[in-house]
mmCIF file of C-alpha atoms and ligand atoms in Angstrom:
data_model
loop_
_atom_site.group_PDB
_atom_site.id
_atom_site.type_symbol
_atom_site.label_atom_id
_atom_site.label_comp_id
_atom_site.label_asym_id
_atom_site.label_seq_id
_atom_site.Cartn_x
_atom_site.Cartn_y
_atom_site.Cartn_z
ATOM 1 C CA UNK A 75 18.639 4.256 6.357
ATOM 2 C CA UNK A 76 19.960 2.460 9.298
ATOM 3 C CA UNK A 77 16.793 3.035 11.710
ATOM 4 C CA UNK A 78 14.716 2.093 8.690
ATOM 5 C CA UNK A 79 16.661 -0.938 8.222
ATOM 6 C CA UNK A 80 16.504 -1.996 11.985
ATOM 7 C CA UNK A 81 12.790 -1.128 12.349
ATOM 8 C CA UNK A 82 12.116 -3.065 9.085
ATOM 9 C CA UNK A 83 14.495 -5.218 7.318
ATOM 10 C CA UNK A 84 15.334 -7.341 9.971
ATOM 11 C CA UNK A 85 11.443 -8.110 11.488
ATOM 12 C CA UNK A 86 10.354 -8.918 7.710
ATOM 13 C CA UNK A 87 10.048 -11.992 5.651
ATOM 14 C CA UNK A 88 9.964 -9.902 2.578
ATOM 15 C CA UNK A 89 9.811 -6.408 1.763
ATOM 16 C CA UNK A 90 6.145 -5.687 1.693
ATOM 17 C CA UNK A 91 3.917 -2.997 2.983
ATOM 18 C CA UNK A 92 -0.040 -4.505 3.136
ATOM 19 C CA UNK A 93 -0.702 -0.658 2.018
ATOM 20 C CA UNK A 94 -3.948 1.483 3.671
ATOM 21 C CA UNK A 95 -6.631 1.098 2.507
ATOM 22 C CA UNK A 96 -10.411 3.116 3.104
ATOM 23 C CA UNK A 97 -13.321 0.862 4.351
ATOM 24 C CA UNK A 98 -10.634 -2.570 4.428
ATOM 25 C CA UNK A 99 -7.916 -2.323 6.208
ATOM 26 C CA UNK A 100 -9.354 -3.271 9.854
ATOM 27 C CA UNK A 101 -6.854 -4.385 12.987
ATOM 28 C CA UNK A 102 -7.651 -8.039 11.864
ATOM 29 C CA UNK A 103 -6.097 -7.612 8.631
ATOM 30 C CA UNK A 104 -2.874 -5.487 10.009
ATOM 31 C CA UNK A 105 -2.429 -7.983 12.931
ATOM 32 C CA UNK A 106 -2.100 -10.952 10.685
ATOM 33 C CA UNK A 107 0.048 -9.087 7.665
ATOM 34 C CA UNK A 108 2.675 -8.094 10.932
ATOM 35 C CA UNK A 109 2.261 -12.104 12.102
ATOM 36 C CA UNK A 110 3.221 -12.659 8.873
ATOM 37 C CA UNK A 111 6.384 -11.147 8.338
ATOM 38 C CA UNK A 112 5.098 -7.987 6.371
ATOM 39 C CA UNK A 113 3.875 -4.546 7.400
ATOM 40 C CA UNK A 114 0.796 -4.154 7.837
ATOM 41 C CA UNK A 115 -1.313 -0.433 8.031
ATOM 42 C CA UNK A 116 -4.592 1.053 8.045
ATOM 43 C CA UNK A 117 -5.639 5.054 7.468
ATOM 44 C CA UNK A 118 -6.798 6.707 10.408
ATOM 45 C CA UNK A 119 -10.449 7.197 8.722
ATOM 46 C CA UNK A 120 -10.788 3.811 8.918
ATOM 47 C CA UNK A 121 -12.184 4.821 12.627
ATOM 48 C CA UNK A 122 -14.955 7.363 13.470
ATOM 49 C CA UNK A 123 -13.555 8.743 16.795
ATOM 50 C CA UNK A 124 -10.278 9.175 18.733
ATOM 51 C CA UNK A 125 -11.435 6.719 21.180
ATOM 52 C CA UNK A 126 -11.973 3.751 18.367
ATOM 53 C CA UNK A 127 -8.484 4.885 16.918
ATOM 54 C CA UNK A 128 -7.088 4.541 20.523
ATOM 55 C CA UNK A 129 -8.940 1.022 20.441
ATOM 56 C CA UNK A 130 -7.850 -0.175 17.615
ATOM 57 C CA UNK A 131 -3.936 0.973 18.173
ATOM 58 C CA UNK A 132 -4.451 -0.991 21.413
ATOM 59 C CA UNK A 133 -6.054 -4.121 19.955
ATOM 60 C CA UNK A 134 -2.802 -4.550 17.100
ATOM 61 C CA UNK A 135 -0.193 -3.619 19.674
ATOM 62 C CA UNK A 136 -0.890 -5.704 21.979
ATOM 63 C CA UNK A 137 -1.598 -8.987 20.061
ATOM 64 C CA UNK A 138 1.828 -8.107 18.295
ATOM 65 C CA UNK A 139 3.641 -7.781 21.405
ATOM 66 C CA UNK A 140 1.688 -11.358 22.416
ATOM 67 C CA UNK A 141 2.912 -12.724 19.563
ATOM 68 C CA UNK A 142 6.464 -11.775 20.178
ATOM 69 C CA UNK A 143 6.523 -13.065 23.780
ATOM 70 C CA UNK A 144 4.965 -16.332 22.945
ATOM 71 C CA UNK A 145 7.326 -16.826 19.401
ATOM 72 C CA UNK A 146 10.329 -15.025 19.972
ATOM 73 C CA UNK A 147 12.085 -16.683 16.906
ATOM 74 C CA UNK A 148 9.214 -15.526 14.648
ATOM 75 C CA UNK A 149 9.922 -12.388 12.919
ATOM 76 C CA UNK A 150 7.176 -9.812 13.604
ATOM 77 C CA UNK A 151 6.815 -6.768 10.912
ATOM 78 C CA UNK A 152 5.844 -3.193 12.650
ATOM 79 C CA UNK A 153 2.335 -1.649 11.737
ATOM 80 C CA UNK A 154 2.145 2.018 10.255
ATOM 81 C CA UNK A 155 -1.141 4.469 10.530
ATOM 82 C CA UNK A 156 -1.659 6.290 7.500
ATOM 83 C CA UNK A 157 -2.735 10.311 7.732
ATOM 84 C CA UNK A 158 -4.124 12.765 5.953
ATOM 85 C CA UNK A 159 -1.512 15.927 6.596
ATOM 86 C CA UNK A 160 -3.308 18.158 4.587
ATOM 87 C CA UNK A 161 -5.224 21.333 6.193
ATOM 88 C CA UNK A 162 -8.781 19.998 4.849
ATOM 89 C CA UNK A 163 -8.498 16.842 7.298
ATOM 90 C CA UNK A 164 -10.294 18.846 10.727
ATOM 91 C CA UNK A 165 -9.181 15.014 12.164
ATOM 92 C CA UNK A 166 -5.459 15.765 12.555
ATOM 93 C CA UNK A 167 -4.220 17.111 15.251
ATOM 94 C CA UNK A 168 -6.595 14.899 17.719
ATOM 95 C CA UNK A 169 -5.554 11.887 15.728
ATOM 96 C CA UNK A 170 -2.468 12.688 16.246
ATOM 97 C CA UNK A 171 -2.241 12.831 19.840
ATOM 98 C CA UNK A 172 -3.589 9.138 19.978
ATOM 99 C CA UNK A 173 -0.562 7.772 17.325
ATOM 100 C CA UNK A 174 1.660 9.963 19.568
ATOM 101 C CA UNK A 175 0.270 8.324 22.719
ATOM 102 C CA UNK A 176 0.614 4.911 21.474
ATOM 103 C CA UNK A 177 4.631 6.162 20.115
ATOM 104 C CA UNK A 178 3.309 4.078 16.856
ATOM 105 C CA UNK A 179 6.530 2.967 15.312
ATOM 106 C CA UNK A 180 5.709 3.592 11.372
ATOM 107 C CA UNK A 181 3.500 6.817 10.103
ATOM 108 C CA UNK A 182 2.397 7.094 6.295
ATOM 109 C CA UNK A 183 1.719 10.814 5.633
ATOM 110 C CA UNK A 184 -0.044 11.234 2.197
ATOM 111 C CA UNK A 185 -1.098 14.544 0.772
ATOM 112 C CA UNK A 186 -0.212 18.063 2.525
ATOM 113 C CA UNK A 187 3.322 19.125 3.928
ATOM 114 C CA UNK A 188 4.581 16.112 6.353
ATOM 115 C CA UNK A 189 7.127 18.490 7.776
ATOM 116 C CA UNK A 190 5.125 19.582 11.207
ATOM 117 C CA UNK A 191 5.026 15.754 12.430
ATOM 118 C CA UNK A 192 8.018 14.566 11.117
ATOM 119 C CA UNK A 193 10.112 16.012 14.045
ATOM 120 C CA UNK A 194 8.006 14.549 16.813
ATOM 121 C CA UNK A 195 7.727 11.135 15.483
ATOM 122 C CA UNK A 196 11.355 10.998 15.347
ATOM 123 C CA UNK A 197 11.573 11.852 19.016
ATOM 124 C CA UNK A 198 9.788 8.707 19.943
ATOM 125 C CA UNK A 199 11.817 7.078 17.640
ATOM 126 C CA UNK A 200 9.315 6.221 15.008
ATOM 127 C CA UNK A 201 9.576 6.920 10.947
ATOM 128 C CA UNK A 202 7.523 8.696 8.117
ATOM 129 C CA UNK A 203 7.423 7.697 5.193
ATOM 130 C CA UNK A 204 5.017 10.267 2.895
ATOM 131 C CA UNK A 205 3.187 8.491 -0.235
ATOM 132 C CA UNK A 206 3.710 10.721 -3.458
ATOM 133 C CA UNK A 207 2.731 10.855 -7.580
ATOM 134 C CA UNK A 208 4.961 13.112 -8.844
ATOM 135 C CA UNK A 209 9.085 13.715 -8.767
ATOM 136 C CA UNK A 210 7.825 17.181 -7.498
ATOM 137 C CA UNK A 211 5.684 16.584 -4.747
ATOM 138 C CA UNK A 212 8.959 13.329 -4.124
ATOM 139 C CA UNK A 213 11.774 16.531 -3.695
ATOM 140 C CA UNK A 214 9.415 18.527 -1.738
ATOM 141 C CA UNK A 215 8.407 15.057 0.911
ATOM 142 C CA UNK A 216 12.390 14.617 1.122
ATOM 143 C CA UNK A 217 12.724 18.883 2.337
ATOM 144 C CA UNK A 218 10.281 18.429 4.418
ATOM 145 C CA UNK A 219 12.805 15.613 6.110
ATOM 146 C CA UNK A 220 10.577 12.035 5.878
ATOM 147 C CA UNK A 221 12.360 8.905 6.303
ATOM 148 C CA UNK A 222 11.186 6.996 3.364
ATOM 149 C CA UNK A 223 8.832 7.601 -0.271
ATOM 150 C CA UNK A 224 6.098 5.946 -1.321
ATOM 151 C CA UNK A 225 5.831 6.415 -5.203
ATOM 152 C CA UNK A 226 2.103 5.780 -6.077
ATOM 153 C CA UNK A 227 2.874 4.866 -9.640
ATOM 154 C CA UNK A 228 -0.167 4.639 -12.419
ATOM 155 C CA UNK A 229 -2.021 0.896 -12.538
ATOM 156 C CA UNK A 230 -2.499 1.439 -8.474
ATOM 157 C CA UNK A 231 -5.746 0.547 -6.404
ATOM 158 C CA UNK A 232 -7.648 3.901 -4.872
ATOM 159 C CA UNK A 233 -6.045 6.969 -6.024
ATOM 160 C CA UNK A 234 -3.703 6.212 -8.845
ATOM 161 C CA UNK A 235 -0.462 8.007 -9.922
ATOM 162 C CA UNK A 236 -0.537 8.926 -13.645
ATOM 163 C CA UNK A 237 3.433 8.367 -14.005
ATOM 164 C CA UNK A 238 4.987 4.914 -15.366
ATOM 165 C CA UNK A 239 6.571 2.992 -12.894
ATOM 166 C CA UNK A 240 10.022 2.257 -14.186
ATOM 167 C CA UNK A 241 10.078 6.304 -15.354
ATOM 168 C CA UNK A 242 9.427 7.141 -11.410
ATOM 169 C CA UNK A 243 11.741 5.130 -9.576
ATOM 170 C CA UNK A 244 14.441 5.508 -11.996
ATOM 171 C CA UNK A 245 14.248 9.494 -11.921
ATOM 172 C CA UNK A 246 13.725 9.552 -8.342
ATOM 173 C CA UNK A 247 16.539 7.530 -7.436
ATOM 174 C CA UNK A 248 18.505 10.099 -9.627
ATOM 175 C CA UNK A 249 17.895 12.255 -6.490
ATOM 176 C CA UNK A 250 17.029 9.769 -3.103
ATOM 177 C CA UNK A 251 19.630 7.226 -1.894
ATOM 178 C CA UNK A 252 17.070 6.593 1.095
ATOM 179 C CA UNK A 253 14.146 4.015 1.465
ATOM 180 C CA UNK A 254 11.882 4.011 -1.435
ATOM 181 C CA UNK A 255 8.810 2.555 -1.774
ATOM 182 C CA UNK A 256 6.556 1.518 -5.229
ATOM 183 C CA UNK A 257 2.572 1.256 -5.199
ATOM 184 C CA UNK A 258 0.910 -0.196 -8.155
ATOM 185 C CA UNK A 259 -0.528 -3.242 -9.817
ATOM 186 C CA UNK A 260 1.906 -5.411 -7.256
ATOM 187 C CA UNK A 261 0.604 -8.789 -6.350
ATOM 188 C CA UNK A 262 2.855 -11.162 -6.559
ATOM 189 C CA UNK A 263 6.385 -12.492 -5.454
ATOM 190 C CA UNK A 264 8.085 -11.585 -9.112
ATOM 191 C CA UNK A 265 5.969 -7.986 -8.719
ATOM 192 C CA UNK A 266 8.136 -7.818 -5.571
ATOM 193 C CA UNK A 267 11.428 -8.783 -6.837
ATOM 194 C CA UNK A 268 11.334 -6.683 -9.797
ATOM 195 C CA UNK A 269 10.719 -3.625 -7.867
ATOM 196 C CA UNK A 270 13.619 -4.484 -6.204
ATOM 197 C CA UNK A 271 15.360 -4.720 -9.672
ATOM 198 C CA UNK A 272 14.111 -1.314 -10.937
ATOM 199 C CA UNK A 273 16.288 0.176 -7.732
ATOM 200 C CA UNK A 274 12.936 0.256 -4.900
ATOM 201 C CA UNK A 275 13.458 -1.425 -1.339
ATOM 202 C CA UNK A 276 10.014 -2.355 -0.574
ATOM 203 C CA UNK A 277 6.645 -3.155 -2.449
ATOM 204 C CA UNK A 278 3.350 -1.388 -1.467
ATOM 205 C CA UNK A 279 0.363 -3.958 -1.784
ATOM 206 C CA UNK A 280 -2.974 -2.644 -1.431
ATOM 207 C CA UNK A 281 -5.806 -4.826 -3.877
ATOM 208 C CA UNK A 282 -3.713 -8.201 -3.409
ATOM 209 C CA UNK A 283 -4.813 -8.328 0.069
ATOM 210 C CA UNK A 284 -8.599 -7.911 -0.111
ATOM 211 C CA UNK A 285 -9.037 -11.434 -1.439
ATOM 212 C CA UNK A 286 -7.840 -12.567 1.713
ATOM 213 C CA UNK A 287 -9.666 -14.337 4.459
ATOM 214 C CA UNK A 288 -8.749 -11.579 6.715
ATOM 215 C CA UNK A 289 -10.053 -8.841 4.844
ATOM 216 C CA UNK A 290 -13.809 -7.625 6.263
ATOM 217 C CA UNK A 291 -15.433 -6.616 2.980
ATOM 218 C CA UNK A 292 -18.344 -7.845 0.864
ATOM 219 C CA UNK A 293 -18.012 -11.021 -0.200
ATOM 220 C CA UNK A 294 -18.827 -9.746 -3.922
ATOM 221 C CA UNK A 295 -15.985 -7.682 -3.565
ATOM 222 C CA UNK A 296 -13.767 -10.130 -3.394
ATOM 223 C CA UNK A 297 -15.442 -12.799 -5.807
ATOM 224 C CA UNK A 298 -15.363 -9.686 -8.154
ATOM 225 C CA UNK A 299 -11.663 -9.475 -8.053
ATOM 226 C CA UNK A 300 -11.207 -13.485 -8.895
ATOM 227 C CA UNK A 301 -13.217 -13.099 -12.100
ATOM 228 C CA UNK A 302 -11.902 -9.554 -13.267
ATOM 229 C CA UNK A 303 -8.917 -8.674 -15.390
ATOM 230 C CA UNK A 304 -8.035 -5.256 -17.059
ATOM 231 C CA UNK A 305 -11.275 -5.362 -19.208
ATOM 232 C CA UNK A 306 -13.084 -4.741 -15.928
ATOM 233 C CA UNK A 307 -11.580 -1.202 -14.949
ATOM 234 C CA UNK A 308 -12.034 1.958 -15.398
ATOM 235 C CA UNK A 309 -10.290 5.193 -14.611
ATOM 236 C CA UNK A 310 -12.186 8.059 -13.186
ATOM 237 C CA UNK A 311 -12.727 10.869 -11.153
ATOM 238 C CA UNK A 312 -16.536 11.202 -11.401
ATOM 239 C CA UNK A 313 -16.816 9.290 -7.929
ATOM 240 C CA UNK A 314 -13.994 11.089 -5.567
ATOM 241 C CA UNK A 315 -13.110 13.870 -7.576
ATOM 242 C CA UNK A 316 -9.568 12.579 -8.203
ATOM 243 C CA UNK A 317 -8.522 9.686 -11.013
ATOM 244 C CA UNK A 318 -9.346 6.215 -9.481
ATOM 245 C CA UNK A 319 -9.298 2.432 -10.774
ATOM 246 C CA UNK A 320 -13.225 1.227 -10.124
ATOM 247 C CA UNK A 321 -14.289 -2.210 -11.342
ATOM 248 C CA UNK A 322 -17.126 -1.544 -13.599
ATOM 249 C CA UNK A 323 -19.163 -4.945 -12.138
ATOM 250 C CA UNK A 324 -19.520 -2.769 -8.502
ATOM 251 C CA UNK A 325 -20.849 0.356 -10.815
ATOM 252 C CA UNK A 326 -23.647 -1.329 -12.692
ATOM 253 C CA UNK A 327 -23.985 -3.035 -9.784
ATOM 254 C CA UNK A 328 -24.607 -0.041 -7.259
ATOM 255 C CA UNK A 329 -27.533 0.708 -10.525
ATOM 256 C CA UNK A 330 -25.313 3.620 -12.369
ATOM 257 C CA UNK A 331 -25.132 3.377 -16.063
ATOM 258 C CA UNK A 332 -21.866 2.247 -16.873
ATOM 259 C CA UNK A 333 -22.180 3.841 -20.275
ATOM 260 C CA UNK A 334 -22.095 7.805 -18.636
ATOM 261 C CA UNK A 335 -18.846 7.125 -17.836
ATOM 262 C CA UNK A 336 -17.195 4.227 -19.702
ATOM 263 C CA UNK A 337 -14.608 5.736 -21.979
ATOM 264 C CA UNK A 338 -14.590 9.089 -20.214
ATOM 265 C CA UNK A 339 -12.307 10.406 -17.217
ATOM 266 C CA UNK A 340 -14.395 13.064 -15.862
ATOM 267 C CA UNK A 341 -18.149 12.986 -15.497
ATOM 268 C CA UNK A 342 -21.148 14.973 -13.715
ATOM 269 C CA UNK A 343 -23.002 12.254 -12.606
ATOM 270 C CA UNK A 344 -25.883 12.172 -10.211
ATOM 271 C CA UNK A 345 -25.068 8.874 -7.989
ATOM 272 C CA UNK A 346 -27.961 8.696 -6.761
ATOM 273 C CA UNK A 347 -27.473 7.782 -2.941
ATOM 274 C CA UNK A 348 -24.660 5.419 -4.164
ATOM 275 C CA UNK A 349 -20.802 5.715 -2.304
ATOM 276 C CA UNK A 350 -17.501 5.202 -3.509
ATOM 277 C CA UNK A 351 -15.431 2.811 -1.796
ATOM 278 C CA UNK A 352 -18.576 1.367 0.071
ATOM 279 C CA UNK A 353 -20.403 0.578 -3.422
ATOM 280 C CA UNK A 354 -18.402 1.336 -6.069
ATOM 281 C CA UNK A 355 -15.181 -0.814 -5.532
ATOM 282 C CA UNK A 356 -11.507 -0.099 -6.153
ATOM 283 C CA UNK A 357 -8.632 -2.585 -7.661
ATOM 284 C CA UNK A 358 -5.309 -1.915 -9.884
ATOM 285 C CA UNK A 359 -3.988 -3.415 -12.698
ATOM 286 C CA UNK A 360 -2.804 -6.239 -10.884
ATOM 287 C CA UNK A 361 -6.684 -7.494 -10.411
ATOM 288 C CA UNK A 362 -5.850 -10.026 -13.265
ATOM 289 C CA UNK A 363 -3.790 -12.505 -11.413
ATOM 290 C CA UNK A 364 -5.698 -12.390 -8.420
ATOM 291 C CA UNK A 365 -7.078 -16.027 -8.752
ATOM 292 C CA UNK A 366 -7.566 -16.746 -4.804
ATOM 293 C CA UNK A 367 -9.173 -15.872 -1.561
ATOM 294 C CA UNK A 368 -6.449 -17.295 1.197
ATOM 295 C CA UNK A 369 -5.366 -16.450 4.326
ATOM 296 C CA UNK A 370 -2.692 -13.734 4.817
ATOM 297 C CA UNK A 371 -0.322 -16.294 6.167
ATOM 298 C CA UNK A 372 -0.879 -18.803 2.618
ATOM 299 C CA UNK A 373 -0.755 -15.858 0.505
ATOM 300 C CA UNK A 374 2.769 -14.562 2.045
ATOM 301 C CA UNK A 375 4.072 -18.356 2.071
ATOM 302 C CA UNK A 376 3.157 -18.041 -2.029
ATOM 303 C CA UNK A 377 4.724 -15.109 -2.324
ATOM 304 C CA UNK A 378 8.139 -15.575 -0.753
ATOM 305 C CA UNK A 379 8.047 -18.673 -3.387
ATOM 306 C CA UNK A 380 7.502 -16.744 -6.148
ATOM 307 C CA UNK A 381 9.908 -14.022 -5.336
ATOM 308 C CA UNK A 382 12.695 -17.180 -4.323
ATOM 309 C CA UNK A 383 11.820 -18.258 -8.188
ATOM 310 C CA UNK A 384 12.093 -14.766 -9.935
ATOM 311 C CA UNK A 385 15.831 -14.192 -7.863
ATOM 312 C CA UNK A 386 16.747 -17.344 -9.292
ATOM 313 C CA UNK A 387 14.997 -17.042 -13.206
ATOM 314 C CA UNK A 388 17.967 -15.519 -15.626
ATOM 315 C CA UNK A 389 16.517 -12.338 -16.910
ATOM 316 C CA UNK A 390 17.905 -13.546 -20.370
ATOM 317 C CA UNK A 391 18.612 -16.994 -21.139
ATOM 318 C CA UNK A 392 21.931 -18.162 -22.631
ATOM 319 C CA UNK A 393 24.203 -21.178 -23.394
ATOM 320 C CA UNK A 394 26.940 -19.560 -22.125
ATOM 321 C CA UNK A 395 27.477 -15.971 -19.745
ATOM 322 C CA UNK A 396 26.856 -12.681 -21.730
ATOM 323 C CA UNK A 397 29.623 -11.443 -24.034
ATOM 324 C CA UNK A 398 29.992 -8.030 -24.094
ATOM 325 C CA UNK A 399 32.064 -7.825 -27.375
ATOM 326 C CA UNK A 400 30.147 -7.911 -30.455
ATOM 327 C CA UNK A 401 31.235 -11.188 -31.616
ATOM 328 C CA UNK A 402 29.892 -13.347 -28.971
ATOM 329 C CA UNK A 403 31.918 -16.860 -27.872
HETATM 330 C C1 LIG B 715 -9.994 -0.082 -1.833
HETATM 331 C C2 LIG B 715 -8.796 0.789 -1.685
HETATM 332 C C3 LIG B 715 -8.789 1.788 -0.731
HETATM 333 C C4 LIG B 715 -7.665 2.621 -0.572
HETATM 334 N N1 LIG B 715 -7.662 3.573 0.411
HETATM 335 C C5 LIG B 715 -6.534 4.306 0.642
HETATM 336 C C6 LIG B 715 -6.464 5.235 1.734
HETATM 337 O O1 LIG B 715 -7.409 5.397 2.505
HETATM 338 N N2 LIG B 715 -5.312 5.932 1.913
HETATM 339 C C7 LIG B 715 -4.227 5.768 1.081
HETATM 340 O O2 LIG B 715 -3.202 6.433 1.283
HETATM 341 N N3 LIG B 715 -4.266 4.892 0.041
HETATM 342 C C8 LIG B 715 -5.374 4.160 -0.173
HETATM 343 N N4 LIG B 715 -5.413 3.239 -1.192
HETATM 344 C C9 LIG B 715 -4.193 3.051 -2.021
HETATM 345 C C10 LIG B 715 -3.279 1.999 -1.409
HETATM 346 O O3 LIG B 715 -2.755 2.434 -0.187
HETATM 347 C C11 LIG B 715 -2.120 1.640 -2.401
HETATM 348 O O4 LIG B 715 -1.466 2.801 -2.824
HETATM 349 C C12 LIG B 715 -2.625 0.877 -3.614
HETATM 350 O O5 LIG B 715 -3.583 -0.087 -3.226
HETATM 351 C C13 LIG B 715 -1.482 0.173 -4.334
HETATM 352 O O6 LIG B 715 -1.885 -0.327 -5.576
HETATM 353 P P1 LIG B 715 -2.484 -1.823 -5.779
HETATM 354 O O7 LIG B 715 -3.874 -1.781 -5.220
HETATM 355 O O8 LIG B 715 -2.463 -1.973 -7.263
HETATM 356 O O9 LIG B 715 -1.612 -2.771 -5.062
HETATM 357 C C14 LIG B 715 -6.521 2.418 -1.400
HETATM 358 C C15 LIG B 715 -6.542 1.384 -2.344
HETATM 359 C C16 LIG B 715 -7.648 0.572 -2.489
HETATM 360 C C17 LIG B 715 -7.620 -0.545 -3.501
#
């Protein structure tokens, strides 16, 4: 916990991860989360080649390092890559190399067995933290010896967890005293401090943070997330072949008929040239009180506020302190 702590706790404002995300998170986007005072991260896909990884590692280290020369007082968050550890991603090992290269301080393993990289990230004194849905694959993550857990509970952006929130923390941390992590329908300050209530550390914010300025995506997408709430999503796997939160505005409007699949999980569709991700867009649960497009830096300010005002709101109002005898005073 205490190389966590050092790496993290004391270069952030408040304990957020700006989570990975396909086709969004961009080295604009992770450089200003870090400026900010949270991590920021972005999935190795998010580049074509080794060489644009190696770019982009280059672009966010440096300006970070920049940063730190020219404000030493400001606190300045690490960045994390996220990877695919699993045998189907052909991408790995050369990948790899380049995070190794650039010793990047914070790797988020999802899927597969993190075990074979854990070990060498350690030696250059970085930290893995491997992003999970079930207690199972959570027991497994800590034998295979990763720093942290990322519990991807249900309501999350992208590929959504199918377990309750409160349930997972609370029977994890029957288990993990270490660094624990919750994904899912997150996007504010109170989000933030009641994870921190249920027993987490940190908060993993993915949706939250594409109606920011920062953010390179469609400008639909994002005006799509101001006017949607709950009504708007649904859960499927007919696009990636695995359960996923999709506004339903983005499917009509990539032209598929919303009725095939409203209602149902799991659909044979023909798409009909149209992608996930680039057409058919992906928000949690939290899309309802998304209600602004702001810089990264405004959105943190906001949130440290909110999460100052939830540490400070009794949980349950009375005259006078709680009793715990029947009779009350
Ligand atoms: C558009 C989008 C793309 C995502 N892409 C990835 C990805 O490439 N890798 C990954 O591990 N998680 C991905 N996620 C999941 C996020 O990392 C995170 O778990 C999730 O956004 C948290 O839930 P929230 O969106 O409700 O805050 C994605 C989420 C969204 C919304």
């Amino acid at each position: 916990m205490k190389k966590v702590e050092e790496l993290l706790n004391e270069n952030m404002r408040l304990p957020i991860i700006c989570a990975p995300m396909f086709l969004v998170s961009s080295p604009n986007l992770v450089i200003s989360a870090c400026k900010s005072g949270i991590v920021g991260s972005f999935p190795a896909f998010n580049t074509r080649t080794q060489a644009a990884l190696n770019e982009w590692l280059t672009t966010i280290a440096s300006a970070l390092e920049a940063e730190k020369r020219e404000n030493p007082a400001t606190k300045v968050a690490p960045f994390a890559v996220n990877m695919v550890v699993h045998s189907s991603n052909k991408r790995l090992a050369a990948d790899f190399d380049v995070v190794k290269k650039h010793k990047v301080p914070f790797v988020i393993t999802s899927q597969g067995n993190p075990q074979p990289i854990v070990d060498e990230v350690h030696q250059w004194g970085g930290i893995v933290f491997h992003d999970v849905i079930t207690v199972a694959h959570a027991r497994k993550a800590i034998e295979a010896g990763v720093d942290g857990l990322i519990l991807v509970a249900a309501g999350a952006g992208g590929h959504a967890g199918e377990v309750n929130p409160v349930a997972l923390v609370r029977e994890v941390r029957e288990f993990w005293k270490g660094p624990l992590v919750l994904a899912g329908a997150i996007n504010d300050g109170y989000g933030v401090r009641a994870t921190e209530v249920l027993g987490a550390n940190y908060s993993y914010m993915g949706t939250r943070f594409i109606a920011t300025k920062e953010a390179e995506v469609d400008p639909d997408y994002k005006s799509m997330l101001l006017e949607s709430d709950l009504r708007d999503l649904v859960l499927t796997d007919t696009f990636t072949g695995v359960k996923c939160n999709f506004l339903k505005p983005s499917i009509a409007r990539a032209g598929i008929d919303l009725a095939m699949i409203d209602g149902k999980e799991s659909v044979d569709l023909d798409l009909g040239g149209s992608n996930a991700w680039k057409d058919m867009w992906s928000a949690g649960h939290g899309v309802s009180g998304i209600h602004s497009v702001e810089p990264i830096s405004h959105l943190i300010d906001r949130l440290i506020n909110e999460y100052n005002q939830a540490a400070q709101t009794p949980i349950f109002t009375h005259a006078s302190p709680i009793n715990s005898t029947r009779t009350g005073g």
